[in-house]
mmCIF file of C-alpha atoms in Angstrom:
data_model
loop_
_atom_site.group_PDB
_atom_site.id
_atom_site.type_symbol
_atom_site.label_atom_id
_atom_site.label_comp_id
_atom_site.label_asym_id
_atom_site.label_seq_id
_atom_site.Cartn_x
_atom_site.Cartn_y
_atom_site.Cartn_z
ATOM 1 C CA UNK A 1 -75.844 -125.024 -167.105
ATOM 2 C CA UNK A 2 -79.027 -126.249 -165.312
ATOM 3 C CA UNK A 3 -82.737 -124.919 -166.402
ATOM 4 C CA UNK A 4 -86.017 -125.041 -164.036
ATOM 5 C CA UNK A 5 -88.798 -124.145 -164.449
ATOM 6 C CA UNK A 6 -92.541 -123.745 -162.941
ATOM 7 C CA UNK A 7 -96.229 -122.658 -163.235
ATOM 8 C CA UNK A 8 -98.135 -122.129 -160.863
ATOM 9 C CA UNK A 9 -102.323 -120.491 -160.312
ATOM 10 C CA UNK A 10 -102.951 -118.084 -157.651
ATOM 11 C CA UNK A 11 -106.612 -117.730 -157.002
ATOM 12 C CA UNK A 12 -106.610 -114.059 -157.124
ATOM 13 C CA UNK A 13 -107.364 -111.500 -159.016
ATOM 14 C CA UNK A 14 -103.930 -110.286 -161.061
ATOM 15 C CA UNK A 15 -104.667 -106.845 -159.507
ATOM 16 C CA UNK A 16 -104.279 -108.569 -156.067
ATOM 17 C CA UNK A 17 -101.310 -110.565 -156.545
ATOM 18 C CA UNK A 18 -99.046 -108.273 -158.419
ATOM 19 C CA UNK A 19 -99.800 -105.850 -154.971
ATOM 20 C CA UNK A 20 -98.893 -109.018 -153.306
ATOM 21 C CA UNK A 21 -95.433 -109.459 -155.746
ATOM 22 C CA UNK A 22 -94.750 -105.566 -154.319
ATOM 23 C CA UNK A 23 -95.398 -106.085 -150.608
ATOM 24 C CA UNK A 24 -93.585 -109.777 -150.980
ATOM 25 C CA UNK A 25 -90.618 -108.692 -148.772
ATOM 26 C CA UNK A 26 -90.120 -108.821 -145.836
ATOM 27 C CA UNK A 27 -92.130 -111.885 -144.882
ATOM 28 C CA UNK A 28 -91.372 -115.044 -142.241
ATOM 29 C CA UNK A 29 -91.156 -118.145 -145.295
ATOM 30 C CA UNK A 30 -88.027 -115.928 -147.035
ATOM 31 C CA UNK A 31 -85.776 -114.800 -144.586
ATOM 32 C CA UNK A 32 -82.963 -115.130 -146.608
ATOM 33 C CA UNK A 33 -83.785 -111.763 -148.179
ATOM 34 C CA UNK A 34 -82.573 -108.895 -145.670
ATOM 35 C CA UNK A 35 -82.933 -105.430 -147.458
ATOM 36 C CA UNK A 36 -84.774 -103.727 -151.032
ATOM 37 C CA UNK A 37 -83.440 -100.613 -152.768
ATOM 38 C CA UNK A 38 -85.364 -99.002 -155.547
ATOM 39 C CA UNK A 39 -82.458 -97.900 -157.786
ATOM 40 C CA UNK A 40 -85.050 -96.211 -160.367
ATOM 41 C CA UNK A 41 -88.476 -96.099 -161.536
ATOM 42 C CA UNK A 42 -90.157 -94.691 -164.233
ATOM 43 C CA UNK A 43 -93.467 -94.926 -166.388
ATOM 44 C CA UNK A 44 -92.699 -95.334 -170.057
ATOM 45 C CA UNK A 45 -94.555 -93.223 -172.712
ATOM 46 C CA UNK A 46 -96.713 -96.883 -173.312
ATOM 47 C CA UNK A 47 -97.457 -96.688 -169.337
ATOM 48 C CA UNK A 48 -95.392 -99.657 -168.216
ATOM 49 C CA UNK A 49 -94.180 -99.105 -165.139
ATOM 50 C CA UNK A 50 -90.466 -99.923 -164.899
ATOM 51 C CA UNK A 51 -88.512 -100.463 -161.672
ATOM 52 C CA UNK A 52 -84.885 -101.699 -161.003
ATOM 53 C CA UNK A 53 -84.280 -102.756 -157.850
ATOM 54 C CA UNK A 54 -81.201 -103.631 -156.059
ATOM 55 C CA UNK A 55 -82.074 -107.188 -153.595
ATOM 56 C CA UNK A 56 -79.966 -107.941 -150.171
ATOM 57 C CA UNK A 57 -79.890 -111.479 -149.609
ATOM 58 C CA UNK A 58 -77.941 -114.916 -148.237
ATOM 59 C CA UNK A 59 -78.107 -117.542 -150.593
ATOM 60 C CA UNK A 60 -77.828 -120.198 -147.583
ATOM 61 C CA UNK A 61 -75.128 -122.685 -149.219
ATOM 62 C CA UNK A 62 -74.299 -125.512 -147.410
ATOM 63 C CA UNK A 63 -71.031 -124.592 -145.020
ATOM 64 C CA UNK A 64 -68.611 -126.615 -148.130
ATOM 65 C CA UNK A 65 -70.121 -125.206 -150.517
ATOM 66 C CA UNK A 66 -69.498 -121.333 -149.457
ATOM 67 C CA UNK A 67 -66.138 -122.577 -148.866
ATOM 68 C CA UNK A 68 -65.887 -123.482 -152.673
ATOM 69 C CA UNK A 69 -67.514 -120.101 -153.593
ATOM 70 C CA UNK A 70 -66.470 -117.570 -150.883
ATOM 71 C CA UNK A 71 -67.717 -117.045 -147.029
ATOM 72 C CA UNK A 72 -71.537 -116.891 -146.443
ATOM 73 C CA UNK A 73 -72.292 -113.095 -146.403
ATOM 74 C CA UNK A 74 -74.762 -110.640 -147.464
ATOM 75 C CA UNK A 75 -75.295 -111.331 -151.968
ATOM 76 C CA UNK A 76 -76.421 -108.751 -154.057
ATOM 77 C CA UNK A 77 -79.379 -109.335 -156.717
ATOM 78 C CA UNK A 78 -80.417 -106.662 -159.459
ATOM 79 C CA UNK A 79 -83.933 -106.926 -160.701
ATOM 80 C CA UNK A 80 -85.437 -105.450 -163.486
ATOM 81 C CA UNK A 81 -89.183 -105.246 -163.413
ATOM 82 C CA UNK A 82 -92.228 -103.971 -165.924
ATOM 83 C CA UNK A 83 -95.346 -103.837 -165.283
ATOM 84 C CA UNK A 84 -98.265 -103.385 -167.929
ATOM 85 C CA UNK A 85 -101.716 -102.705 -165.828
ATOM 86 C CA UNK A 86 -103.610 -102.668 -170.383
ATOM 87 C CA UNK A 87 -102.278 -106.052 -170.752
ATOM 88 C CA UNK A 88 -102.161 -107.205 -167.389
ATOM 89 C CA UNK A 89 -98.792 -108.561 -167.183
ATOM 90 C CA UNK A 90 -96.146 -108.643 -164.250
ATOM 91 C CA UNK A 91 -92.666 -109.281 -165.304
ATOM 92 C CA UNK A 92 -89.462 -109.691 -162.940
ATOM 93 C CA UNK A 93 -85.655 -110.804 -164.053
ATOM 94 C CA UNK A 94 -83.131 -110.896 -161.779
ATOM 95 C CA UNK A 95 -79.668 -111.992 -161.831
ATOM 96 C CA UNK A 96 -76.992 -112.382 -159.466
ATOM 97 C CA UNK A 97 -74.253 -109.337 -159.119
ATOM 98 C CA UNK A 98 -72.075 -111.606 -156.028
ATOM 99 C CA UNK A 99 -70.387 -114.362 -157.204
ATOM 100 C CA UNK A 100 -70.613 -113.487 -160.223
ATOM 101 C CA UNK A 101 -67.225 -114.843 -161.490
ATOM 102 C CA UNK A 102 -68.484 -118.737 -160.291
ATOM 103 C CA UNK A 103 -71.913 -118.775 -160.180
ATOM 104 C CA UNK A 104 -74.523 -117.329 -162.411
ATOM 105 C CA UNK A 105 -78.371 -116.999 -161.383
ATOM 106 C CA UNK A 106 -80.640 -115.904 -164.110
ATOM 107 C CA UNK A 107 -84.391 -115.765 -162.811
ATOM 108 C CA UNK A 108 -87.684 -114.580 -164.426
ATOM 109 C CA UNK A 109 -90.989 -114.272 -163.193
ATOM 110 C CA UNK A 110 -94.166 -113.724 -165.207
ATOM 111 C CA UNK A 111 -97.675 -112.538 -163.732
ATOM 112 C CA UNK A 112 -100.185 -112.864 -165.874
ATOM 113 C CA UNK A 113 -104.029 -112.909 -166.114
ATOM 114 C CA UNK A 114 -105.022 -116.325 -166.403
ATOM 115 C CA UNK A 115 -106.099 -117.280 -169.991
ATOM 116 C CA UNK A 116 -109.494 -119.691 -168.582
ATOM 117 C CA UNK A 117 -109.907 -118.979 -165.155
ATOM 118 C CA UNK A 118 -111.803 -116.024 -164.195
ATOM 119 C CA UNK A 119 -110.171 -113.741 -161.377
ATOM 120 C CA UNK A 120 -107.243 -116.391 -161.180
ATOM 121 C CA UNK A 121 -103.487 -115.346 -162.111
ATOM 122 C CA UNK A 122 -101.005 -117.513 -163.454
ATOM 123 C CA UNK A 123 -97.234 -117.336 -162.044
ATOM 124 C CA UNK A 124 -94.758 -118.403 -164.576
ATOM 125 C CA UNK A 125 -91.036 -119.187 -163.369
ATOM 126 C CA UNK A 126 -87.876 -120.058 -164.464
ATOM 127 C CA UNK A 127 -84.338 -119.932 -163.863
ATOM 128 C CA UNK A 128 -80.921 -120.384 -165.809
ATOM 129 C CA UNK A 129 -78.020 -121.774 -163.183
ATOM 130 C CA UNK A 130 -74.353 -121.741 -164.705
ATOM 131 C CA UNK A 131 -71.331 -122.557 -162.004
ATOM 132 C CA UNK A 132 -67.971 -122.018 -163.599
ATOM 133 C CA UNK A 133 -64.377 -122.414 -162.142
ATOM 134 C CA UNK A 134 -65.027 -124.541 -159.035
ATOM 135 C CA UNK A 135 -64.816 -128.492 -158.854
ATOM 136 C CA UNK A 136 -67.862 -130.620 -159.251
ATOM 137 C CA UNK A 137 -69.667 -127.577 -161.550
ATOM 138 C CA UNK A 138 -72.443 -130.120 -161.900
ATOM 139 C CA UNK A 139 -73.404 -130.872 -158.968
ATOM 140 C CA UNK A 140 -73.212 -127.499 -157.352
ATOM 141 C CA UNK A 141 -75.822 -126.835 -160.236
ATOM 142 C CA UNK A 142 -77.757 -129.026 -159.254
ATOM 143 C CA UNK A 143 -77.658 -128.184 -155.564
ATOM 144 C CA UNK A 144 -79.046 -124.657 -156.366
ATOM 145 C CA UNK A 145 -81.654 -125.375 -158.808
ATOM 146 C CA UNK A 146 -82.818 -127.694 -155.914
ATOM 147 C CA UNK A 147 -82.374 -124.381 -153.396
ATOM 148 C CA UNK A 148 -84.609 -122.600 -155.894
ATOM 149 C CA UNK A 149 -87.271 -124.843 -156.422
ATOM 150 C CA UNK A 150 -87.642 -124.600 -152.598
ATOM 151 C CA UNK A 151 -87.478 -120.908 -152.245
ATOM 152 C CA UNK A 152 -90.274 -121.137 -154.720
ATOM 153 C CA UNK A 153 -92.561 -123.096 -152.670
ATOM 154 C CA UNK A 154 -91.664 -120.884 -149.818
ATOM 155 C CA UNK A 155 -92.062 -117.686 -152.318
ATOM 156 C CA UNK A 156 -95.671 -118.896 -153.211
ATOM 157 C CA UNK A 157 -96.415 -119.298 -149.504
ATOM 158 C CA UNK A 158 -95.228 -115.667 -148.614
ATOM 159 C CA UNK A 159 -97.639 -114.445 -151.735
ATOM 160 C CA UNK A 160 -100.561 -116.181 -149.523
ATOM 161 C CA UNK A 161 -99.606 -114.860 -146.821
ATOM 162 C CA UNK A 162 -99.162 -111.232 -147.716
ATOM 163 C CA UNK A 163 -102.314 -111.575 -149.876
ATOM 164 C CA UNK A 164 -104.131 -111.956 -146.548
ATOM 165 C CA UNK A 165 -102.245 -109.498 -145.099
ATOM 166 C CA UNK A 166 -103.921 -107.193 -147.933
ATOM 167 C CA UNK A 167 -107.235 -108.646 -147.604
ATOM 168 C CA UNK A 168 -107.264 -108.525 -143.680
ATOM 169 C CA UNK A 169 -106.196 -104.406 -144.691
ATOM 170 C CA UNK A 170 -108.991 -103.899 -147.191
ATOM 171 C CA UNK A 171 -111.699 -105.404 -144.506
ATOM 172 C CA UNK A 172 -110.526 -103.004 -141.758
ATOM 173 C CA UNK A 173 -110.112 -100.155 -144.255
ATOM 174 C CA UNK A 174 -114.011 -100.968 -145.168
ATOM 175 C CA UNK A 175 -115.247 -101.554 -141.490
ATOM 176 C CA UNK A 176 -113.712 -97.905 -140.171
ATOM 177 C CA UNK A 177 -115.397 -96.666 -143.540
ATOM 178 C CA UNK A 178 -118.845 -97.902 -142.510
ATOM 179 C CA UNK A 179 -118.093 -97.322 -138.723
ATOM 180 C CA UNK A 180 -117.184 -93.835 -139.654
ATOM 181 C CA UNK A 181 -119.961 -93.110 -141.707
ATOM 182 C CA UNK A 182 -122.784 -94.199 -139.127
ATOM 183 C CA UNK A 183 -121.315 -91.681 -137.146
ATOM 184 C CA UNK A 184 -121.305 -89.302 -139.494
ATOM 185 C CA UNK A 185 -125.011 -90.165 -140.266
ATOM 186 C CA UNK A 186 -125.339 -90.270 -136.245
ATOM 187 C CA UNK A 187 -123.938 -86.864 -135.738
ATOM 188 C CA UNK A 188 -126.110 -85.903 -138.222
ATOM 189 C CA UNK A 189 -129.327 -86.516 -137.230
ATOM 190 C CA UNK A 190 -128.827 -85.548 -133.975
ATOM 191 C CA UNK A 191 -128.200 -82.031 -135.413
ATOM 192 C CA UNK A 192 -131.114 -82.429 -137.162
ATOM 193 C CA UNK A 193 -133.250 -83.104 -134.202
ATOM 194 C CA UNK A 194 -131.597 -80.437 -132.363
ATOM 195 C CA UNK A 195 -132.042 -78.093 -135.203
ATOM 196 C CA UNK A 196 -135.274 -79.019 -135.090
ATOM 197 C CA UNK A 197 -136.318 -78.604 -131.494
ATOM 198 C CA UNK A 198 -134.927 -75.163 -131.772
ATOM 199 C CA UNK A 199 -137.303 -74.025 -134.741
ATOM 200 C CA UNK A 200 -140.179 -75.499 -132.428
ATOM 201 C CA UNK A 201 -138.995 -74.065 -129.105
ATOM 202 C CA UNK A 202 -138.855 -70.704 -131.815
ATOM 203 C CA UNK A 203 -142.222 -70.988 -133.135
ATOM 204 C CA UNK A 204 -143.402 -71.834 -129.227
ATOM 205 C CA UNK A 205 -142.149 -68.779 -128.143
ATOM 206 C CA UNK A 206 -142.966 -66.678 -131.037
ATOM 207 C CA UNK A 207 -147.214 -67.843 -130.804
ATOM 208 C CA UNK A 208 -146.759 -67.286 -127.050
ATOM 209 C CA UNK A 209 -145.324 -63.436 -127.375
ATOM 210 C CA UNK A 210 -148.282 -62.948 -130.358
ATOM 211 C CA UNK A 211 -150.982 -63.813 -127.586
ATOM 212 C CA UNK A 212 -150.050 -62.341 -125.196
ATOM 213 C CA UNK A 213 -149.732 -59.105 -127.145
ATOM 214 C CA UNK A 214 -153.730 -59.202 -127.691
ATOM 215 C CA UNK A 215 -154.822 -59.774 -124.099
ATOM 216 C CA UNK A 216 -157.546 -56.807 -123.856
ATOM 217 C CA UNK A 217 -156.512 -53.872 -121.514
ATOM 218 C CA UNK A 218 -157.924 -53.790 -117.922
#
């Protein structure tokens, strides 16, 4: 059995990056990851949301190595999620349903408001890997703690990178709101004006017809 583990400071608001955690597949740093299910989600009576969902990925083994452990193909993941928007916490656990019988993948993630930086959230990750009935258990241990303390790097770059995606969202979103309220303000005034003219073309008329009525008689 092989334990890693990580921390790591987003400078974003928790708000922002447990959106991000959401929206984190698909993205172009973790291809490996190929489909999401939501298998259920509920809100419990504390309002923590709770999600399981069911992950489609390729662990990307060396070629000998899927020969030890079966062909490359599509894995299957379950995670278990909660989410707690009082205490502002995000947490994810996963754990590998292929392979199960040789390899063992236990992963948690923790989202979390940071404790001393102000509008900064602190990721907190670690996994448990346990290979069992194959030759050279050890080493294939190490091999995939190694794989996930890439896919973490990666993992943190796809956050970034979806966080902007969010951002970039949240600036259009705001420009079409202003853009659409000038015209609205636009549109309005014009009315007004036209409104306006109309009364004073009204009255115009209306002071013209009144002298005319008391022209003296010839």
């Amino acid at each position: 059995m092989k334990i890693w583990s990580s921390e790591h400071t987003f400078d974003h608001p928790w708000e922002t990056v447990t959106q991000a955690a959401w929206r984190k597949y698909p993205n172009p740093m973790n291809p490996a990851v190929v489909g999401i299910d939501v298998l259920d989600r509920r809100v419990s009576n504390s309002g923590v949301l709770q999600t399981h969902r069911l992950i489609s990925t390729k662990f990307g083994l060396p070629s000998w190595v899927n020969t030890l452990l079966g062909k490359d193909r599509t894995c299957y993941v379950s995670e278990l999620s909660e989410v707690d928007p009082m205490g502002k916490t995000m947490t994810l656990q996963s754990r590998n349903l292929s392979l199960c019988n040789y390899l063992s993948v236990d992963e948690k993630l923790t989202y979390s408001q940071h404790p001393s930086k102000h509008n900064c959230t602190l990721l907190k990750q670690e996994a448990v890997v346990t290979v069992r009935g194959v030759p050279l258990t050890s080493y294939l241990e190490d091999i995939m703690t190694s794989t996930i303390s890439v896919n973490a790097n990666k993992g943190r770059q796809a956050m970034e990178w979806v966080i902007s995606k969010i951002n970039s969202e949240v600036q259009e979103l705001t420009s079409s709101a202003v853009k659409s309220m000038d015209e609205i303000a636009h549109g309005t005034k014009l009315s007004m004006d036209d409104l306006t003219r109309a009364a004073q073309q009204g009255m115009d008329s209306l002071h013209l017809t009144q002298g005319c009525s008391k022209l003296p008689e010839l």
